[in-house]
Amino acid sequence: METFKNEYVEAYIYNSAKHGNTESGDTYFIHSEEDYFICAIADGLGNGVVARQSAAVIPRVLEQYHHESLDELLNRCNEYMVQKRGAAVAIVKVYFRECTIEYSCVGNVRLYILHNGQKMIYPLPVMGYLSGRPQKMKTQKYEYQNGDMFFLHSDGIVMKSPKASMQESVNAYELYERVRKATDGIGDDATFIAGDLLRSDC
């Protein structure tokens, strides 16, 4: 488990490889600046080394260009997918001063936001995957409150009821443990980020 915490966000990251593989075909990225937090998950097509080659592009691009908009970042990532297998990619950006959370995704990497402990926000991703071919992007923006929770995951994670799992978890760590116990031993590449939004400046 990797953890991230500052005064605005607390996050817990799970990343495991398919049974029998030494490398996961999933990668993730997590970073924060003074006025925003950004995280991402990339799920390379297939599994193992070949999938990793595609997925590994995303952290490298985000490390250098995280200040750009989500659609600009996804377009950059897409440019690097030429002659690779491709990857499903989702990026989430939290702006502390605007109290907004943005999500843009191509492929099957899902985001859930539990707002005010009750309302489940479930933005739909753009279908397909980044492959180097022209791809339509769609950033979706939502307002958040202190105490809201988010959960970003690759398709190796299977949740029967995301809303119930989030509502029954006191915080992101408890959600992490709940999902980890259900995921361990499942045998597929699996990655998720569970986070609490602790504070805003708006």
PDB file of C-alpha atoms in Angstrom:
ATOM      1  CA  MET A   1       0.000   0.000   0.000  1.00  0.00           C
ATOM      2  CA  GLU A   2       1.205   3.469  -0.892  1.00  0.00           C
ATOM      3  CA  THR A   3      -0.270   6.408   0.998  1.00  0.00           C
ATOM      4  CA  PHE A   4      -0.507  10.106   0.260  1.00  0.00           C
ATOM      5  CA  LYS A   5      -1.612  12.787   2.677  1.00  0.00           C
ATOM      6  CA  ASN A   6      -1.601  16.555   2.905  1.00  0.00           C
ATOM      7  CA  GLU A   7      -4.044  19.000   4.464  1.00  0.00           C
ATOM      8  CA  TYR A   8      -6.459  18.641   1.526  1.00  0.00           C
ATOM      9  CA  VAL A   9      -6.382  14.996   0.444  1.00  0.00           C
ATOM     10  CA  GLU A  10      -5.694  11.622   2.019  1.00  0.00           C
ATOM     11  CA  ALA A  11      -5.320   8.715  -0.423  1.00  0.00           C
ATOM     12  CA  TYR A  12      -4.480   5.018  -0.330  1.00  0.00           C
ATOM     13  CA  ILE A  13      -3.254   3.129  -3.402  1.00  0.00           C
ATOM     14  CA  TYR A  14      -3.469  -0.587  -4.189  1.00  0.00           C
ATOM     15  CA  ASN A  15      -1.588  -2.119  -7.136  1.00  0.00           C
ATOM     16  CA  SER A  16      -1.111  -5.841  -7.784  1.00  0.00           C
ATOM     17  CA  ALA A  17      -0.085  -8.017 -10.736  1.00  0.00           C
ATOM     18  CA  LYS A  18      -1.986 -10.880 -12.299  1.00  0.00           C
ATOM     19  CA  HIS A  19      -1.187 -14.210 -10.674  1.00  0.00           C
ATOM     20  CA  GLY A  20       2.006 -15.587 -12.217  1.00  0.00           C
ATOM     21  CA  ASN A  21       3.252 -12.244 -13.571  1.00  0.00           C
ATOM     22  CA  THR A  22       6.114 -10.293 -12.045  1.00  0.00           C
ATOM     23  CA  GLU A  23       4.846  -6.980 -13.431  1.00  0.00           C
ATOM     24  CA  SER A  24       1.408  -5.435 -13.364  1.00  0.00           C
ATOM     25  CA  GLY A  25      -0.066  -4.107 -16.590  1.00  0.00           C
ATOM     26  CA  ASP A  26      -1.567  -1.266 -14.525  1.00  0.00           C
ATOM     27  CA  THR A  27       0.265   1.886 -13.482  1.00  0.00           C
ATOM     28  CA  TYR A  28      -0.782   4.870 -11.401  1.00  0.00           C
ATOM     29  CA  PHE A  29       0.299   8.421 -10.682  1.00  0.00           C
ATOM     30  CA  ILE A  30      -0.314  10.675  -7.704  1.00  0.00           C
ATOM     31  CA  HIS A  31       0.921  14.225  -7.115  1.00  0.00           C
ATOM     32  CA  SER A  32      -0.081  17.466  -5.439  1.00  0.00           C
ATOM     33  CA  GLU A  33       0.721  21.134  -5.886  1.00  0.00           C
ATOM     34  CA  GLU A  34      -0.282  24.134  -3.771  1.00  0.00           C
ATOM     35  CA  ASP A  35      -3.668  24.496  -5.466  1.00  0.00           C
ATOM     36  CA  TYR A  36      -4.471  21.047  -6.884  1.00  0.00           C
ATOM     37  CA  PHE A  37      -4.131  17.293  -6.484  1.00  0.00           C
ATOM     38  CA  ILE A  38      -3.898  14.925  -9.438  1.00  0.00           C
ATOM     39  CA  CYS A  39      -4.061  11.145  -9.685  1.00  0.00           C
ATOM     40  CA  ALA A  40      -4.420   8.667 -12.527  1.00  0.00           C
ATOM     41  CA  ILE A  41      -4.676   4.983 -13.348  1.00  0.00           C
ATOM     42  CA  ALA A  42      -3.619   3.410 -16.645  1.00  0.00           C
ATOM     43  CA  ASP A  43      -4.611  -0.133 -17.579  1.00  0.00           C
ATOM     44  CA  GLY A  44      -2.463  -1.466 -20.428  1.00  0.00           C
ATOM     45  CA  LEU A  45      -4.166  -3.784 -22.895  1.00  0.00           C
ATOM     46  CA  GLY A  46      -3.397  -7.397 -22.098  1.00  0.00           C
ATOM     47  CA  ASN A  47      -1.233  -8.121 -19.069  1.00  0.00           C
ATOM     48  CA  GLY A  48       2.376  -8.404 -17.972  1.00  0.00           C
ATOM     49  CA  VAL A  49       5.325  -6.738 -19.706  1.00  0.00           C
ATOM     50  CA  VAL A  50       3.534  -5.809 -22.948  1.00  0.00           C
ATOM     51  CA  ALA A  51       0.681  -4.145 -21.077  1.00  0.00           C
ATOM     52  CA  ARG A  52       3.163  -2.432 -18.776  1.00  0.00           C
ATOM     53  CA  GLN A  53       4.968  -0.818 -21.725  1.00  0.00           C
ATOM     54  CA  SER A  54       1.789   1.033 -22.672  1.00  0.00           C
ATOM     55  CA  ALA A  55       0.650   1.837 -19.148  1.00  0.00           C
ATOM     56  CA  ALA A  56       4.093   3.137 -18.115  1.00  0.00           C
ATOM     57  CA  VAL A  57       3.753   6.036 -20.546  1.00  0.00           C
ATOM     58  CA  ILE A  58       1.125   7.754 -18.401  1.00  0.00           C
ATOM     59  CA  PRO A  59       3.110   8.408 -15.180  1.00  0.00           C
ATOM     60  CA  ARG A  60       6.022   9.747 -17.251  1.00  0.00           C
ATOM     61  CA  VAL A  61       3.799  12.195 -19.121  1.00  0.00           C
ATOM     62  CA  LEU A  62       1.935  13.335 -16.000  1.00  0.00           C
ATOM     63  CA  GLU A  63       5.146  13.819 -14.038  1.00  0.00           C
ATOM     64  CA  GLN A  64       6.238  16.411 -16.571  1.00  0.00           C
ATOM     65  CA  TYR A  65       2.944  18.020 -17.626  1.00  0.00           C
ATOM     66  CA  HIS A  66       0.578  17.655 -14.627  1.00  0.00           C
ATOM     67  CA  HIS A  67      -0.200  21.388 -14.746  1.00  0.00           C
ATOM     68  CA  GLU A  68      -2.058  20.984 -18.060  1.00  0.00           C
ATOM     69  CA  SER A  69      -5.781  20.309 -18.477  1.00  0.00           C
ATOM     70  CA  LEU A  70      -7.009  16.709 -18.355  1.00  0.00           C
ATOM     71  CA  ASP A  71      -7.851  16.588 -22.048  1.00  0.00           C
ATOM     72  CA  GLU A  72      -4.441  18.018 -22.953  1.00  0.00           C
ATOM     73  CA  LEU A  73      -2.811  15.347 -20.785  1.00  0.00           C
ATOM     74  CA  LEU A  74      -4.813  12.527 -22.342  1.00  0.00           C
ATOM     75  CA  ASN A  75      -3.960  13.794 -25.816  1.00  0.00           C
ATOM     76  CA  ARG A  76      -0.274  13.825 -24.888  1.00  0.00           C
ATOM     77  CA  CYS A  77      -0.537  10.276 -23.563  1.00  0.00           C
ATOM     78  CA  ASN A  78      -2.321   9.220 -26.733  1.00  0.00           C
ATOM     79  CA  GLU A  79       0.528  10.520 -28.900  1.00  0.00           C
ATOM     80  CA  TYR A  80       2.923   8.136 -27.140  1.00  0.00           C
ATOM     81  CA  MET A  81       0.712   5.107 -27.801  1.00  0.00           C
ATOM     82  CA  VAL A  82       1.645   4.836 -31.476  1.00  0.00           C
ATOM     83  CA  GLN A  83       3.027   1.313 -32.154  1.00  0.00           C
ATOM     84  CA  LYS A  84       2.065   0.159 -28.640  1.00  0.00           C
ATOM     85  CA  ARG A  85      -0.812  -2.071 -27.550  1.00  0.00           C
ATOM     86  CA  GLY A  86      -2.636   0.862 -25.979  1.00  0.00           C
ATOM     87  CA  ALA A  87      -4.183   1.581 -22.590  1.00  0.00           C
ATOM     88  CA  ALA A  88      -7.349   2.640 -20.817  1.00  0.00           C
ATOM     89  CA  VAL A  89      -6.532   5.817 -18.885  1.00  0.00           C
ATOM     90  CA  ALA A  90      -8.362   7.936 -16.324  1.00  0.00           C
ATOM     91  CA  ILE A  91      -7.123  11.149 -14.722  1.00  0.00           C
ATOM     92  CA  VAL A  92      -8.670  12.932 -11.743  1.00  0.00           C
ATOM     93  CA  LYS A  93      -7.796  16.476 -10.690  1.00  0.00           C
ATOM     94  CA  VAL A  94      -8.995  18.188  -7.504  1.00  0.00           C
ATOM     95  CA  TYR A  95      -8.837  21.993  -7.348  1.00  0.00           C
ATOM     96  CA  PHE A  96      -8.750  23.147  -3.731  1.00  0.00           C
ATOM     97  CA  ARG A  97      -9.667  26.808  -4.298  1.00  0.00           C
ATOM     98  CA  GLU A  98     -12.574  26.075  -6.652  1.00  0.00           C
ATOM     99  CA  CYS A  99     -13.842  23.035  -4.685  1.00  0.00           C
ATOM    100  CA  THR A 100     -14.091  21.040  -7.897  1.00  0.00           C
ATOM    101  CA  ILE A 101     -13.076  17.556  -8.926  1.00  0.00           C
ATOM    102  CA  GLU A 102     -12.499  16.813 -12.610  1.00  0.00           C
ATOM    103  CA  TYR A 103     -12.431  13.444 -14.365  1.00  0.00           C
ATOM    104  CA  SER A 104     -11.516  12.489 -17.898  1.00  0.00           C
ATOM    105  CA  CYS A 105     -11.205   8.910 -19.056  1.00  0.00           C
ATOM    106  CA  VAL A 106     -10.887   6.823 -22.177  1.00  0.00           C
ATOM    107  CA  GLY A 107     -11.651   3.195 -21.407  1.00  0.00           C
ATOM    108  CA  ASN A 108     -12.787   1.142 -18.474  1.00  0.00           C
ATOM    109  CA  VAL A 109     -11.262   2.948 -15.490  1.00  0.00           C
ATOM    110  CA  ARG A 110     -14.124   4.028 -13.249  1.00  0.00           C
ATOM    111  CA  LEU A 111     -14.580   6.861 -10.767  1.00  0.00           C
ATOM    112  CA  TYR A 112     -17.109   7.034  -7.956  1.00  0.00           C
ATOM    113  CA  ILE A 113     -17.626  10.096  -5.752  1.00  0.00           C
ATOM    114  CA  LEU A 114     -19.670   9.888  -2.567  1.00  0.00           C
ATOM    115  CA  HIS A 115     -20.993  13.414  -2.016  1.00  0.00           C
ATOM    116  CA  ASN A 116     -22.224  14.500   1.417  1.00  0.00           C
ATOM    117  CA  GLY A 117     -22.283  10.875   2.562  1.00  0.00           C
ATOM    118  CA  GLN A 118     -25.363  10.127   0.446  1.00  0.00           C
ATOM    119  CA  LYS A 119     -25.250  11.094  -3.218  1.00  0.00           C
ATOM    120  CA  MET A 120     -23.257   8.839  -5.516  1.00  0.00           C
ATOM    121  CA  ILE A 121     -21.700  10.540  -8.539  1.00  0.00           C
ATOM    122  CA  TYR A 122     -20.686   8.114 -11.270  1.00  0.00           C
ATOM    123  CA  PRO A 123     -19.329   9.844 -14.381  1.00  0.00           C
ATOM    124  CA  LEU A 124     -19.329   7.721 -17.515  1.00  0.00           C
ATOM    125  CA  PRO A 125     -16.002   7.271 -19.315  1.00  0.00           C
ATOM    126  CA  VAL A 126     -15.474   7.635 -23.052  1.00  0.00           C
ATOM    127  CA  MET A 127     -15.437   4.119 -24.470  1.00  0.00           C
ATOM    128  CA  GLY A 128     -12.351   2.764 -26.209  1.00  0.00           C
ATOM    129  CA  TYR A 129      -8.693   3.149 -25.297  1.00  0.00           C
ATOM    130  CA  LEU A 130      -5.687   5.297 -26.114  1.00  0.00           C
ATOM    131  CA  SER A 131      -3.970   3.815 -29.152  1.00  0.00           C
ATOM    132  CA  GLY A 132      -2.346   6.734 -30.980  1.00  0.00           C
ATOM    133  CA  ARG A 133      -5.398   7.216 -33.196  1.00  0.00           C
ATOM    134  CA  PRO A 134      -7.433  10.439 -32.869  1.00  0.00           C
ATOM    135  CA  GLN A 135      -9.643  10.147 -29.815  1.00  0.00           C
ATOM    136  CA  LYS A 136     -12.439  12.296 -28.451  1.00  0.00           C
ATOM    137  CA  MET A 137     -11.902  13.464 -24.858  1.00  0.00           C
ATOM    138  CA  LYS A 138     -14.514  14.607 -22.363  1.00  0.00           C
ATOM    139  CA  THR A 139     -13.683  16.238 -19.034  1.00  0.00           C
ATOM    140  CA  GLN A 140     -16.471  16.162 -16.454  1.00  0.00           C
ATOM    141  CA  LYS A 141     -16.473  18.542 -13.471  1.00  0.00           C
ATOM    142  CA  TYR A 142     -18.238  18.309 -10.103  1.00  0.00           C
ATOM    143  CA  GLU A 143     -18.285  20.382  -6.938  1.00  0.00           C
ATOM    144  CA  TYR A 144     -17.187  18.714  -3.726  1.00  0.00           C
ATOM    145  CA  GLN A 145     -17.495  19.343   0.006  1.00  0.00           C
ATOM    146  CA  ASN A 146     -15.119  18.621   2.846  1.00  0.00           C
ATOM    147  CA  GLY A 147     -15.482  14.974   3.795  1.00  0.00           C
ATOM    148  CA  ASP A 148     -16.468  13.717   0.336  1.00  0.00           C
ATOM    149  CA  MET A 149     -14.850  10.449  -0.728  1.00  0.00           C
ATOM    150  CA  PHE A 150     -13.658   9.234  -4.132  1.00  0.00           C
ATOM    151  CA  PHE A 151     -12.704   5.840  -5.527  1.00  0.00           C
ATOM    152  CA  LEU A 152     -10.853   5.312  -8.828  1.00  0.00           C
ATOM    153  CA  HIS A 153     -10.211   1.778 -10.091  1.00  0.00           C
ATOM    154  CA  SER A 154      -9.124  -0.374 -13.017  1.00  0.00           C
ATOM    155  CA  ASP A 155     -11.308  -3.197 -14.319  1.00  0.00           C
ATOM    156  CA  GLY A 156      -9.405  -5.758 -12.229  1.00  0.00           C
ATOM    157  CA  ILE A 157     -11.452  -4.497  -9.266  1.00  0.00           C
ATOM    158  CA  VAL A 158     -14.965  -5.916  -8.981  1.00  0.00           C
ATOM    159  CA  MET A 159     -17.402  -4.205  -6.594  1.00  0.00           C
ATOM    160  CA  LYS A 160     -20.934  -5.530  -6.187  1.00  0.00           C
ATOM    161  CA  SER A 161     -22.186  -2.257  -4.730  1.00  0.00           C
ATOM    162  CA  PRO A 162     -19.773   0.685  -4.862  1.00  0.00           C
ATOM    163  CA  LYS A 163     -22.289   2.970  -3.132  1.00  0.00           C
ATOM    164  CA  ALA A 164     -22.816   0.600  -0.210  1.00  0.00           C
ATOM    165  CA  SER A 165     -19.066  -0.018   0.134  1.00  0.00           C
ATOM    166  CA  MET A 166     -18.411   3.718   0.306  1.00  0.00           C
ATOM    167  CA  GLN A 167     -21.315   4.563   2.594  1.00  0.00           C
ATOM    168  CA  GLU A 168     -20.360   1.792   5.009  1.00  0.00           C
ATOM    169  CA  SER A 169     -16.753   3.019   5.194  1.00  0.00           C
ATOM    170  CA  VAL A 170     -15.970   5.703   7.761  1.00  0.00           C
ATOM    171  CA  ASN A 171     -13.027   6.969   5.716  1.00  0.00           C
ATOM    172  CA  ALA A 172     -10.844   6.170   2.711  1.00  0.00           C
ATOM    173  CA  TYR A 173      -8.578   3.850   4.697  1.00  0.00           C
ATOM    174  CA  GLU A 174     -11.518   1.724   5.762  1.00  0.00           C
ATOM    175  CA  LEU A 175     -12.719   1.649   2.148  1.00  0.00           C
ATOM    176  CA  TYR A 176      -9.218   0.641   1.053  1.00  0.00           C
ATOM    177  CA  GLU A 177      -9.199  -2.272   3.501  1.00  0.00           C
ATOM    178  CA  ARG A 178     -12.700  -3.355   2.520  1.00  0.00           C
ATOM    179  CA  VAL A 179     -11.858  -3.492  -1.182  1.00  0.00           C
ATOM    180  CA  ARG A 180      -8.377  -4.956  -0.634  1.00  0.00           C
ATOM    181  CA  LYS A 181      -9.774  -7.927   1.264  1.00  0.00           C
ATOM    182  CA  ALA A 182     -12.251  -8.600  -1.541  1.00  0.00           C
ATOM    183  CA  THR A 183      -9.543  -8.212  -4.210  1.00  0.00           C
ATOM    184  CA  ASP A 184      -6.563 -10.148  -2.796  1.00  0.00           C
ATOM    185  CA  GLY A 185      -6.190 -13.433  -4.644  1.00  0.00           C
ATOM    186  CA  ILE A 186      -8.524 -12.472  -7.493  1.00  0.00           C
ATOM    187  CA  GLY A 187      -5.699 -13.188  -9.936  1.00  0.00           C
ATOM    188  CA  ASP A 188      -5.853 -10.186 -12.283  1.00  0.00           C
ATOM    189  CA  ASP A 189      -3.972  -6.900 -12.617  1.00  0.00           C
ATOM    190  CA  ALA A 190      -5.791  -4.678 -10.153  1.00  0.00           C
ATOM    191  CA  THR A 191      -5.304  -1.053  -9.114  1.00  0.00           C
ATOM    192  CA  PHE A 192      -7.378   1.390  -7.121  1.00  0.00           C
ATOM    193  CA  ILE A 193      -7.051   4.717  -5.327  1.00  0.00           C
ATOM    194  CA  ALA A 194      -9.349   5.482  -2.380  1.00  0.00           C
ATOM    195  CA  GLY A 195      -9.323   9.089  -1.214  1.00  0.00           C
ATOM    196  CA  ASP A 196     -10.846  11.515   1.287  1.00  0.00           C
ATOM    197  CA  LEU A 197     -11.261  15.186   0.417  1.00  0.00           C
ATOM    198  CA  LEU A 198     -10.345  16.772   3.739  1.00  0.00           C
ATOM    199  CA  ARG A 199     -10.421  20.487   3.124  1.00  0.00           C
ATOM    200  CA  SER A 200     -11.107  23.156   0.534  1.00  0.00           C
ATOM    201  CA  ASP A 201     -10.252  26.847   0.240  1.00  0.00           C
ATOM    202  CA  CYS A 202     -13.452  28.075  -1.381  1.00  0.00           C
TER     203      CYS A 202
END
